[in-house]
Amino acid sequence: MNTELLAVVDQNDCIIDACPRHIVHATGLRHRAVHILVFNDLGQLFLQKRSMKKDLNGGLWDTSAAGHVDADEDYGISAVREIEEELGIYAHTLEPLFKLPATEAIGMEFIQVYRCMHNGPFVLASDEIDEGGWFSIAEISERIAADDQRLTEAFKTIWRQFEALAI
């Protein structure tokens, strides 16, 4: 069983406890996550198709890289770790964009979203990602507008906020 410890947070994103990941998810406790949007020089966004081995959202398309913030980490450290683990790259600059509040629709996660520029190549973590690809902004927006069920709810929520802020 996965014994990854996550910070449990209150409604203001203040740490109140640490619990194993499976308990956090099973009981719906608020916790923290990071999502990174990786764009290339052509303005395309890299998306990952989550591994079918994943316990949540297996086989769905998601942000470029994402993961939980461990109990002993902050958002920034976690983002650097996740992009290295999942895409095999070191991001020289991760630009913080916005933070989403924890809601049931996105798994009770406060999500800090980052952006970075990278043209690849990537070394995809096979235990995390089945495949990946570059998508145009127009194609992503069309899929979000159509409520494409092959996309994670978290990604759809993130993209809607990204578009609303016009960043």
PDB file of N, CA, C and O in Angstrom, residues 79-107:
ATOM      1  N   ALA A  79       6.306  21.078  -7.486  1.00  0.00           N
ATOM      2  CA  ALA A  79       6.183  21.268  -8.934  1.00  0.00           C
ATOM      3  C   ALA A  79       7.471  20.873  -9.653  1.00  0.00           C
ATOM      4  O   ALA A  79       7.429  20.185 -10.685  1.00  0.00           O
ATOM      5  N   VAL A  80       8.605  21.282  -9.113  1.00  0.00           N
ATOM      6  CA  VAL A  80       9.901  20.922  -9.706  1.00  0.00           C
ATOM      7  C   VAL A  80      10.075  19.401  -9.688  1.00  0.00           C
ATOM      8  O   VAL A  80      10.485  18.795 -10.680  1.00  0.00           O
ATOM      9  N   ARG A  81       9.737  18.773  -8.562  1.00  0.00           N
ATOM     10  CA  ARG A  81       9.859  17.320  -8.440  1.00  0.00           C
ATOM     11  C   ARG A  81       8.953  16.598  -9.437  1.00  0.00           C
ATOM     12  O   ARG A  81       9.380  15.668 -10.125  1.00  0.00           O
ATOM     13  N   GLU A  82       7.705  17.029  -9.538  1.00  0.00           N
ATOM     14  CA  GLU A  82       6.749  16.355 -10.410  1.00  0.00           C
ATOM     15  C   GLU A  82       7.138  16.435 -11.885  1.00  0.00           C
ATOM     16  O   GLU A  82       7.028  15.445 -12.605  1.00  0.00           O
ATOM     17  N   ILE A  83       7.604  17.587 -12.333  1.00  0.00           N
ATOM     18  CA  ILE A  83       7.965  17.709 -13.748  1.00  0.00           C
ATOM     19  C   ILE A  83       9.199  16.865 -14.074  1.00  0.00           C
ATOM     20  O   ILE A  83       9.303  16.295 -15.152  1.00  0.00           O
ATOM     21  N   GLU A  84      10.099  16.750 -13.108  1.00  0.00           N
ATOM     22  CA  GLU A  84      11.265  15.885 -13.305  1.00  0.00           C
ATOM     23  C   GLU A  84      10.856  14.417 -13.325  1.00  0.00           C
ATOM     24  O   GLU A  84      11.293  13.651 -14.188  1.00  0.00           O
ATOM     25  N   GLU A  85      10.017  14.004 -12.371  1.00  0.00           N
ATOM     26  CA  GLU A  85       9.591  12.606 -12.280  1.00  0.00           C
ATOM     27  C   GLU A  85       8.763  12.181 -13.487  1.00  0.00           C
ATOM     28  O   GLU A  85       8.961  11.091 -14.024  1.00  0.00           O
ATOM     29  N   GLU A  86       7.826  13.019 -13.911  1.00  0.00           N
ATOM     30  CA  GLU A  86       6.880  12.606 -14.936  1.00  0.00           C
ATOM     31  C   GLU A  86       7.373  12.841 -16.363  1.00  0.00           C
ATOM     32  O   GLU A  86       7.079  12.032 -17.249  1.00  0.00           O
ATOM     33  N   LEU A  87       8.091  13.930 -16.599  1.00  0.00           N
ATOM     34  CA  LEU A  87       8.527  14.266 -17.958  1.00  0.00           C
ATOM     35  C   LEU A  87      10.030  14.136 -18.175  1.00  0.00           C
ATOM     36  O   LEU A  87      10.508  14.288 -19.301  1.00  0.00           O
ATOM     37  N   GLY A  88      10.779  13.924 -17.098  1.00  0.00           N
ATOM     38  CA  GLY A  88      12.215  13.746 -17.227  1.00  0.00           C
ATOM     39  C   GLY A  88      12.968  15.006 -17.594  1.00  0.00           C
ATOM     40  O   GLY A  88      14.031  14.943 -18.195  1.00  0.00           O
ATOM     41  N   ILE A  89      12.413  16.164 -17.237  1.00  0.00           N
ATOM     42  CA  ILE A  89      13.086  17.434 -17.558  1.00  0.00           C
ATOM     43  C   ILE A  89      13.260  18.261 -16.296  1.00  0.00           C
ATOM     44  O   ILE A  89      12.539  18.100 -15.314  1.00  0.00           O
ATOM     45  N   TYR A  90      14.232  19.152 -16.357  1.00  0.00           N
ATOM     46  CA  TYR A  90      14.384  20.142 -15.310  1.00  0.00           C
ATOM     47  C   TYR A  90      13.857  21.459 -15.862  1.00  0.00           C
ATOM     48  O   TYR A  90      14.323  21.939 -16.895  1.00  0.00           O
ATOM     49  N   ALA A  91      12.853  22.001 -15.214  1.00  0.00           N
ATOM     50  CA  ALA A  91      12.265  23.270 -15.658  1.00  0.00           C
ATOM     51  C   ALA A  91      13.064  24.411 -15.055  1.00  0.00           C
ATOM     52  O   ALA A  91      13.103  24.570 -13.835  1.00  0.00           O
ATOM     53  N   HIS A  92      13.697  25.195 -15.902  1.00  0.00           N
ATOM     54  CA  HIS A  92      14.505  26.316 -15.424  1.00  0.00           C
ATOM     55  C   HIS A  92      13.637  27.369 -14.749  1.00  0.00           C
ATOM     56  O   HIS A  92      14.031  27.978 -13.770  1.00  0.00           O
ATOM     57  N   THR A  93      12.464  27.568 -15.291  1.00  0.00           N
ATOM     58  CA  THR A  93      11.546  28.562 -14.728  1.00  0.00           C
ATOM     59  C   THR A  93      10.143  28.002 -14.703  1.00  0.00           C
ATOM     60  O   THR A  93       9.610  27.596 -15.737  1.00  0.00           O
ATOM     61  N   LEU A  94       9.558  27.953 -13.524  1.00  0.00           N
ATOM     62  CA  LEU A  94       8.148  27.600 -13.372  1.00  0.00           C
ATOM     63  C   LEU A  94       7.429  28.859 -12.916  1.00  0.00           C
ATOM     64  O   LEU A  94       7.692  29.366 -11.825  1.00  0.00           O
ATOM     65  N   GLU A  95       6.536  29.342 -13.746  1.00  0.00           N
ATOM     66  CA  GLU A  95       5.811  30.575 -13.443  1.00  0.00           C
ATOM     67  C   GLU A  95       4.501  30.233 -12.739  1.00  0.00           C
ATOM     68  O   GLU A  95       3.632  29.574 -13.327  1.00  0.00           O
ATOM     69  N   PRO A  96       4.335  30.675 -11.483  1.00  0.00           N
ATOM     70  CA  PRO A  96       3.043  30.436 -10.821  1.00  0.00           C
ATOM     71  C   PRO A  96       1.953  31.268 -11.490  1.00  0.00           C
ATOM     72  O   PRO A  96       2.141  32.458 -11.733  1.00  0.00           O
ATOM     73  N   LEU A  97       0.822  30.615 -11.830  1.00  0.00           N
ATOM     74  CA  LEU A  97      -0.262  31.307 -12.515  1.00  0.00           C
ATOM     75  C   LEU A  97      -1.428  31.643 -11.586  1.00  0.00           C
ATOM     76  O   LEU A  97      -1.855  32.786 -11.510  1.00  0.00           O
ATOM     77  N   PHE A  98      -1.966  30.638 -10.909  1.00  0.00           N
ATOM     78  CA  PHE A  98      -3.106  30.846 -10.016  1.00  0.00           C
ATOM     79  C   PHE A  98      -3.275  29.605  -9.141  1.00  0.00           C
ATOM     80  O   PHE A  98      -2.672  28.564  -9.413  1.00  0.00           O
ATOM     81  N   LYS A  99      -4.087  29.739  -8.109  1.00  0.00           N
ATOM     82  CA  LYS A  99      -4.391  28.613  -7.230  1.00  0.00           C
ATOM     83  C   LYS A  99      -5.902  28.446  -7.167  1.00  0.00           C
ATOM     84  O   LYS A  99      -6.634  29.406  -6.948  1.00  0.00           O
ATOM     85  N   LEU A 100      -6.342  27.201  -7.382  1.00  0.00           N
ATOM     86  CA  LEU A 100      -7.757  26.881  -7.296  1.00  0.00           C
ATOM     87  C   LEU A 100      -8.112  26.446  -5.881  1.00  0.00           C
ATOM     88  O   LEU A 100      -7.323  25.748  -5.229  1.00  0.00           O
ATOM     89  N   PRO A 101      -9.291  26.820  -5.407  1.00  0.00           N
ATOM     90  CA  PRO A 101      -9.731  26.365  -4.084  1.00  0.00           C
ATOM     91  C   PRO A 101     -10.104  24.885  -4.113  1.00  0.00           C
ATOM     92  O   PRO A 101     -10.476  24.357  -5.171  1.00  0.00           O
ATOM     93  N   ALA A 102     -10.010  24.243  -2.978  1.00  0.00           N
ATOM     94  CA  ALA A 102     -10.357  22.829  -2.872  1.00  0.00           C
ATOM     95  C   ALA A 102     -11.868  22.661  -2.948  1.00  0.00           C
ATOM     96  O   ALA A 102     -12.606  23.249  -2.161  1.00  0.00           O
ATOM     97  N   THR A 103     -12.317  21.871  -3.937  1.00  0.00           N
ATOM     98  CA  THR A 103     -13.743  21.568  -4.082  1.00  0.00           C
ATOM     99  C   THR A 103     -13.891  20.072  -4.358  1.00  0.00           C
ATOM    100  O   THR A 103     -12.924  19.398  -4.755  1.00  0.00           O
ATOM    101  N   GLU A 104     -15.093  19.573  -4.167  1.00  0.00           N
ATOM    102  CA  GLU A 104     -15.340  18.158  -4.441  1.00  0.00           C
ATOM    103  C   GLU A 104     -15.072  17.814  -5.899  1.00  0.00           C
ATOM    104  O   GLU A 104     -14.587  16.736  -6.206  1.00  0.00           O
ATOM    105  N   ALA A 105     -15.389  18.731  -6.810  1.00  0.00           N
ATOM    106  CA  ALA A 105     -15.214  18.478  -8.250  1.00  0.00           C
ATOM    107  C   ALA A 105     -13.765  18.188  -8.610  1.00  0.00           C
ATOM    108  O   ALA A 105     -13.502  17.457  -9.571  1.00  0.00           O
ATOM    109  N   ILE A 106     -12.832  18.745  -7.859  1.00  0.00           N
ATOM    110  CA  ILE A 106     -11.402  18.519  -8.139  1.00  0.00           C
ATOM    111  C   ILE A 106     -10.727  17.760  -6.993  1.00  0.00           C
ATOM    112  O   ILE A 106      -9.542  17.927  -6.725  1.00  0.00           O
ATOM    113  N   GLY A 107     -11.483  16.909  -6.334  1.00  0.00           N
ATOM    114  CA  GLY A 107     -10.900  15.985  -5.363  1.00  0.00           C
ATOM    115  C   GLY A 107     -10.457  16.596  -4.056  1.00  0.00           C
ATOM    116  O   GLY A 107      -9.580  16.053  -3.399  1.00  0.00           O
TER     117      GLY A 107
END
